[in-house]
C-alpha cells in the first residue's frame, strides 16, 4: 500500500501562485493519484500552482500526472510559435531564441477551443534568467480604462495573419498539413476567413472576443491575443522594417478593431502598461512543475542563458461559447472580417 503523501501549501506572489511541496519527495504520478483534485482546486482558486519536491522521469510520468489532475493532454493546433513535439501531448515550451523575451499571453486564446490548463515541466533550470513570467488577467481586466474594456468586450477584435515563405511560421507548420483543402476546411469550421494572395502567401482573418467569463468562478478576465499579436509587441526597429515593407495588413501577425481600423497607439500603450504593471517572475527549478489556469493568468518568459529544458502540456479544451455566457456564440459581431486598406 502506498504511503499517504503529506502536502505543504503556501500562497506566494500576492496569492496568485500556490506553492505545493512535500518533504517526502514522492513520485509525481502518486501525487496525482492521491491529490489530483486538490491541486486542480488550488490552481482555480489562485490562478497558478508551483509544485516542488516530486520525482518524475519519462513522458509516461507527465502524461499520467496531467490525466490525474485534469484530463488527457491536448494537441497543439493553429500554431503561432515554433515548438517540437516530444511525445503525444508534450511539447517544448517554445523554440524561440533564449536571448529574446516572450511577452505575456494567454495560450491559444485566438482559437475557438482553448486549453483550460497549462502544465510546465522543468527538466533543467537555466543557470541564469529564464523565469516564467505571469500576470493576473482578472486584475488586468479591472485595471484597464473602462472605455477600452467596454469597446473590446462588446465588439471583439480582428486578428490578421500572413504566412509568407521565410517570414515566421509557414502555413504548413501553423496548420500541420501540406494540404490546402485541409486548411480551408479547418478555417471554415473555425470562423477564419482565408485568402491566397500569391502562390505561397496565405492570409487569414478572424474575429475573436477579448473578455472571457471564468466558467467556475464567474470572474471576468482579459483573455485575448490582441497585445501579443499586435505590431507594438515587436522590437521597434523590427516593427518599423516590417511595416514599411509589408504594411499593417501584410506583416506576419497584427490586430485591429473589429471594423478593420487600426488600434490607436494610446490604447496599445495602456494595454502594455497593464500587462507590465501586473507582471511577476516565478523561478521554476529543476524538477519543478508549474500549473497555470490559462483563463485567469497570462504567461511569458524572461531571456536566459542556456541550457534550459522546459516542457509543456495543455489540457481540458474549452469552447469560447462557454466563456461568453450571455451571447453563447463564438464569433463577435456575427459577421465577416473587414479588409483594411
Short mmCIF file of C-alpha atoms in Angstrom, two decimals, residues 36-307:
data_model
loop_
_atom_site.label_atom_id
_atom_site.label_comp_id
_atom_site.label_asym_id
_atom_site.label_seq_id
_atom_site.Cartn_x
_atom_site.Cartn_y
_atom_site.Cartn_z
CA UNK A 36 -5.10 15.47 -8.22
CA UNK A 37 -8.48 17.14 -7.46
CA UNK A 38 -6.96 19.12 -4.56
CA UNK A 39 -4.21 20.50 -6.82
CA UNK A 40 -6.71 21.44 -9.51
CA UNK A 41 -8.79 23.30 -6.92
CA UNK A 42 -5.73 25.27 -5.79
CA UNK A 43 -4.97 26.24 -9.40
CA UNK A 44 -8.54 27.52 -9.90
CA UNK A 45 -8.51 29.32 -6.53
CA UNK A 46 -5.19 31.12 -7.01
CA UNK A 47 -4.53 31.08 -10.75
CA UNK A 48 -1.34 29.00 -10.66
CA UNK A 49 0.42 26.38 -8.56
CA UNK A 50 4.15 25.63 -8.27
CA UNK A 51 4.97 22.04 -7.28
CA UNK A 52 8.38 21.28 -5.80
CA UNK A 53 9.92 18.13 -4.37
CA UNK A 54 8.43 15.42 -6.60
CA UNK A 55 10.16 12.80 -8.70
CA UNK A 56 9.45 12.30 -12.40
CA UNK A 57 11.47 10.98 -15.30
CA UNK A 58 9.83 9.81 -18.53
CA UNK A 59 6.95 11.01 -20.70
CA UNK A 60 4.58 8.48 -19.16
CA UNK A 61 5.01 10.18 -15.76
CA UNK A 62 4.00 13.55 -17.18
CA UNK A 63 1.09 12.13 -19.15
CA UNK A 64 -0.28 10.23 -16.15
CA UNK A 65 0.03 13.25 -13.85
CA UNK A 66 -1.89 15.54 -16.23
CA UNK A 67 -4.66 12.94 -16.55
CA UNK A 68 -5.00 12.57 -12.78
CA UNK A 69 -5.18 16.33 -12.19
CA UNK A 70 -7.47 17.32 -15.08
CA UNK A 71 -7.72 15.27 -18.29
CA UNK A 72 -5.70 13.95 -21.23
CA UNK A 73 -3.19 16.38 -22.83
CA UNK A 74 -4.28 18.22 -25.98
CA UNK A 75 -2.68 18.62 -29.39
CA UNK A 76 -1.20 21.99 -30.43
CA UNK A 77 -3.43 23.30 -33.24
CA UNK A 78 -3.47 26.55 -35.24
CA UNK A 79 0.11 27.13 -34.19
CA UNK A 80 1.69 30.54 -33.71
CA UNK A 81 5.12 29.70 -32.28
CA UNK A 82 7.77 27.09 -33.08
CA UNK A 83 7.57 24.02 -30.84
CA UNK A 84 8.85 20.48 -31.04
CA UNK A 85 6.51 17.64 -30.11
CA UNK A 86 8.50 15.31 -27.87
CA UNK A 87 5.69 12.88 -27.04
CA UNK A 88 1.95 12.90 -27.83
CA UNK A 89 0.66 15.94 -25.95
CA UNK A 90 4.10 17.02 -24.65
CA UNK A 91 5.98 19.86 -26.39
CA UNK A 92 8.99 22.07 -25.87
CA UNK A 93 7.66 25.22 -24.21
CA UNK A 94 8.91 27.21 -27.21
CA UNK A 95 11.85 27.17 -29.58
CA UNK A 96 12.29 30.95 -29.59
CA UNK A 97 15.92 32.10 -29.14
CA UNK A 98 16.94 32.27 -25.46
CA UNK A 99 18.09 35.90 -25.80
CA UNK A 100 14.53 37.03 -26.57
CA UNK A 101 11.77 37.72 -24.09
CA UNK A 102 8.39 36.12 -24.74
CA UNK A 103 5.68 38.66 -23.98
CA UNK A 104 2.77 37.80 -21.70
CA UNK A 105 -0.12 35.99 -23.39
CA UNK A 106 -2.94 33.52 -22.76
CA UNK A 107 -2.36 30.28 -24.64
CA UNK A 108 -4.34 29.94 -27.90
CA UNK A 109 -6.99 32.46 -26.84
CA UNK A 110 -7.43 33.15 -30.58
CA UNK A 111 -8.76 29.60 -31.13
CA UNK A 112 -12.45 28.75 -30.79
CA UNK A 113 -11.46 25.99 -28.38
CA UNK A 114 -8.83 26.94 -25.83
CA UNK A 115 -6.77 24.93 -23.33
CA UNK A 116 -8.01 25.42 -19.80
CA UNK A 117 -4.79 24.36 -18.05
CA UNK A 118 -1.08 24.56 -18.87
CA UNK A 119 1.48 22.25 -17.26
CA UNK A 120 5.11 23.40 -17.43
CA UNK A 121 7.63 20.69 -16.50
CA UNK A 122 11.12 21.99 -15.73
CA UNK A 123 13.62 19.27 -16.56
CA UNK A 124 16.57 21.65 -16.23
CA UNK A 125 16.51 25.19 -14.90
CA UNK A 126 18.65 27.83 -16.61
CA UNK A 127 21.88 28.88 -14.84
CA UNK A 128 20.81 32.49 -15.35
CA UNK A 129 17.42 34.04 -16.20
CA UNK A 130 14.58 32.08 -17.76
CA UNK A 131 11.89 32.92 -15.22
CA UNK A 132 8.30 32.15 -16.12
CA UNK A 133 6.51 35.50 -16.22
CA UNK A 134 2.91 35.54 -15.01
CA UNK A 135 0.21 38.20 -14.82
CA UNK A 136 -3.29 38.06 -13.38
CA UNK A 137 -5.69 38.64 -16.29
CA UNK A 138 -8.56 39.24 -13.86
CA UNK A 139 -6.64 42.14 -12.33
CA UNK A 140 -5.67 43.43 -15.79
CA UNK A 141 -9.34 43.46 -16.80
CA UNK A 142 -10.21 45.52 -13.73
CA UNK A 143 -7.23 47.87 -14.08
CA UNK A 144 -7.69 48.85 -17.73
CA UNK A 145 -9.59 52.05 -18.61
CA UNK A 146 -13.30 51.21 -18.79
CA UNK A 147 -13.72 52.61 -22.30
CA UNK A 148 -11.12 50.16 -23.62
CA UNK A 149 -12.63 47.17 -21.86
CA UNK A 150 -16.20 48.03 -22.81
CA UNK A 151 -15.47 48.51 -26.52
CA UNK A 152 -13.49 45.30 -26.94
CA UNK A 153 -15.87 43.38 -24.68
CA UNK A 154 -18.74 44.41 -26.97
CA UNK A 155 -17.06 44.24 -30.38
CA UNK A 156 -14.13 41.86 -30.01
CA UNK A 157 -11.05 42.38 -32.17
CA UNK A 158 -9.70 41.29 -35.53
CA UNK A 159 -6.59 39.12 -35.90
CA UNK A 160 -4.85 39.09 -39.28
CA UNK A 161 -2.09 36.58 -40.03
CA UNK A 162 0.13 36.35 -43.11
CA UNK A 163 2.07 33.21 -43.91
CA UNK A 164 4.97 34.11 -46.18
CA UNK A 165 7.97 31.97 -47.16
CA UNK A 166 10.92 32.68 -44.87
CA UNK A 167 8.98 35.01 -42.56
CA UNK A 168 7.72 33.38 -39.37
CA UNK A 169 5.87 30.08 -39.39
CA UNK A 170 4.80 28.72 -42.76
CA UNK A 171 1.13 27.83 -43.27
CA UNK A 172 2.23 24.20 -43.40
CA UNK A 173 3.73 24.49 -39.92
CA UNK A 174 0.86 26.51 -38.47
CA UNK A 175 -1.84 24.12 -39.65
CA UNK A 176 0.30 20.94 -39.54
CA UNK A 177 -0.56 19.92 -43.10
CA UNK A 178 0.63 20.25 -46.70
CA UNK A 179 -2.95 20.11 -48.00
CA UNK A 180 -4.52 23.47 -48.88
CA UNK A 181 -8.00 21.95 -48.91
CA UNK A 182 -7.48 20.75 -45.37
CA UNK A 183 -6.51 24.29 -44.35
CA UNK A 184 -9.67 25.65 -45.99
CA UNK A 185 -11.84 23.11 -44.20
CA UNK A 186 -10.23 23.82 -40.83
CA UNK A 187 -10.67 27.57 -41.27
CA UNK A 188 -14.27 27.22 -42.44
CA UNK A 189 -15.04 25.17 -39.34
CA UNK A 190 -13.32 27.67 -37.04
CA UNK A 191 -14.59 31.04 -38.17
CA UNK A 192 -11.45 32.02 -40.09
CA UNK A 193 -11.52 33.75 -43.47
CA UNK A 194 -8.89 32.57 -45.95
CA UNK A 195 -7.35 34.33 -48.93
CA UNK A 196 -4.41 33.21 -51.06
CA UNK A 197 -2.71 36.46 -52.07
CA UNK A 198 0.05 34.69 -54.02
CA UNK A 199 1.14 31.14 -54.79
CA UNK A 200 2.54 30.60 -51.30
CA UNK A 201 1.15 33.62 -49.42
CA UNK A 202 -1.83 32.79 -47.24
CA UNK A 203 -3.68 35.49 -45.31
CA UNK A 204 -6.20 34.62 -42.62
CA UNK A 205 -8.61 36.92 -40.78
CA UNK A 206 -10.57 36.05 -37.66
CA UNK A 207 -12.83 37.99 -35.32
CA UNK A 208 -12.37 36.99 -31.71
CA UNK A 209 -13.60 38.01 -28.28
CA UNK A 210 -11.37 39.91 -25.84
CA UNK A 211 -13.07 39.24 -22.49
CA UNK A 212 -13.93 35.84 -21.02
CA UNK A 213 -16.01 34.85 -18.00
CA UNK A 214 -14.48 32.03 -15.96
CA UNK A 215 -16.88 29.05 -16.05
CA UNK A 216 -16.27 28.16 -12.39
CA UNK A 217 -15.66 31.43 -10.59
CA UNK A 218 -17.76 33.74 -12.78
CA UNK A 219 -14.95 36.33 -12.76
CA UNK A 220 -14.23 38.28 -15.95
CA UNK A 221 -10.75 38.08 -17.44
CA UNK A 222 -8.80 39.97 -20.13
CA UNK A 223 -8.36 36.89 -22.30
CA UNK A 224 -7.04 37.55 -25.81
CA UNK A 225 -4.01 37.81 -28.08
CA UNK A 226 -4.69 41.43 -29.02
CA UNK A 227 -1.47 42.79 -27.50
CA UNK A 228 0.78 39.78 -28.12
CA UNK A 229 -0.01 39.71 -31.86
CA UNK A 230 -0.02 43.48 -32.37
CA UNK A 231 2.90 45.13 -34.18
CA UNK A 232 3.55 47.13 -30.98
CA UNK A 233 4.81 43.94 -29.30
CA UNK A 234 7.73 43.74 -31.75
CA UNK A 235 11.07 45.41 -31.18
CA UNK A 236 10.83 48.95 -32.51
CA UNK A 237 13.40 48.58 -35.32
CA UNK A 238 11.90 45.28 -36.48
CA UNK A 239 8.35 46.67 -36.39
CA UNK A 240 9.38 49.69 -38.44
CA UNK A 241 11.15 47.49 -41.01
CA UNK A 242 8.22 45.08 -41.40
CA UNK A 243 5.57 47.79 -41.53
CA UNK A 244 7.50 49.73 -44.15
CA UNK A 245 7.95 46.61 -46.28
CA UNK A 246 4.56 44.92 -45.89
CA UNK A 247 2.18 47.44 -44.32
CA UNK A 248 -0.02 46.80 -41.26
CA UNK A 249 -2.12 44.21 -43.09
CA UNK A 250 0.85 42.34 -44.54
CA UNK A 251 3.12 41.58 -41.56
CA UNK A 252 3.05 38.05 -40.06
CA UNK A 253 0.55 38.97 -37.30
CA UNK A 254 -1.33 42.13 -36.41
CA UNK A 255 -4.52 43.04 -34.59
CA UNK A 256 -7.18 45.63 -35.34
CA UNK A 257 -10.54 46.85 -34.16
CA UNK A 258 -13.38 44.59 -35.27
CA UNK A 259 -14.21 47.00 -38.13
CA UNK A 260 -10.68 46.69 -39.53
CA UNK A 261 -9.41 50.07 -38.31
CA UNK A 262 -6.04 50.28 -36.60
CA UNK A 263 -5.93 50.27 -32.81
CA UNK A 264 -4.61 53.61 -31.58
CA UNK A 265 -1.18 53.98 -30.04
CA UNK A 266 -2.73 55.27 -26.80
CA UNK A 267 -4.79 52.10 -26.45
CA UNK A 268 -1.81 49.82 -27.11
CA UNK A 269 0.29 51.76 -24.61
CA UNK A 270 -2.43 51.28 -21.99
CA UNK A 271 -2.55 47.54 -22.71
CA UNK A 272 1.22 47.15 -22.46
CA UNK A 273 1.27 49.14 -19.22
CA UNK A 274 -1.44 46.93 -17.73
CA UNK A 275 0.44 43.73 -18.52
CA UNK A 276 3.76 45.13 -17.27
CA UNK A 277 2.13 46.52 -14.17
CA UNK A 278 0.91 43.06 -13.13
CA UNK A 279 3.93 41.06 -14.31
CA UNK A 280 5.83 38.88 -11.84
CA UNK A 281 8.62 36.33 -12.21
CA UNK A 282 8.29 32.74 -11.00
CA UNK A 283 11.52 30.76 -11.00
CA UNK A 284 10.95 27.07 -11.67
CA UNK A 285 13.92 24.98 -10.56
CA UNK A 286 14.98 21.62 -11.94
CA UNK A 287 12.18 19.13 -11.25
CA UNK A 288 9.51 21.74 -10.53
CA UNK A 289 6.08 21.74 -12.15
CA UNK A 290 4.18 24.99 -12.78
CA UNK A 291 0.44 24.66 -13.47
CA UNK A 292 -1.44 27.68 -14.82
CA UNK A 293 -5.16 28.33 -15.18
CA UNK A 294 -4.98 29.69 -18.71
CA UNK A 295 -8.27 31.57 -18.36
CA UNK A 296 -7.07 33.57 -15.36
CA UNK A 297 -3.31 34.00 -15.78
CA UNK A 298 -1.14 35.09 -18.70
CA UNK A 299 2.35 33.67 -19.05
CA UNK A 300 5.60 34.60 -20.76
CA UNK A 301 9.34 34.03 -20.44
CA UNK A 302 12.38 36.06 -19.45
CA UNK A 303 15.57 35.76 -21.53
CA UNK A 304 18.03 33.16 -20.24
CA UNK A 305 21.49 31.67 -20.52
CA UNK A 306 21.31 28.04 -21.75
CA UNK A 307 20.97 25.24 -21.01
#
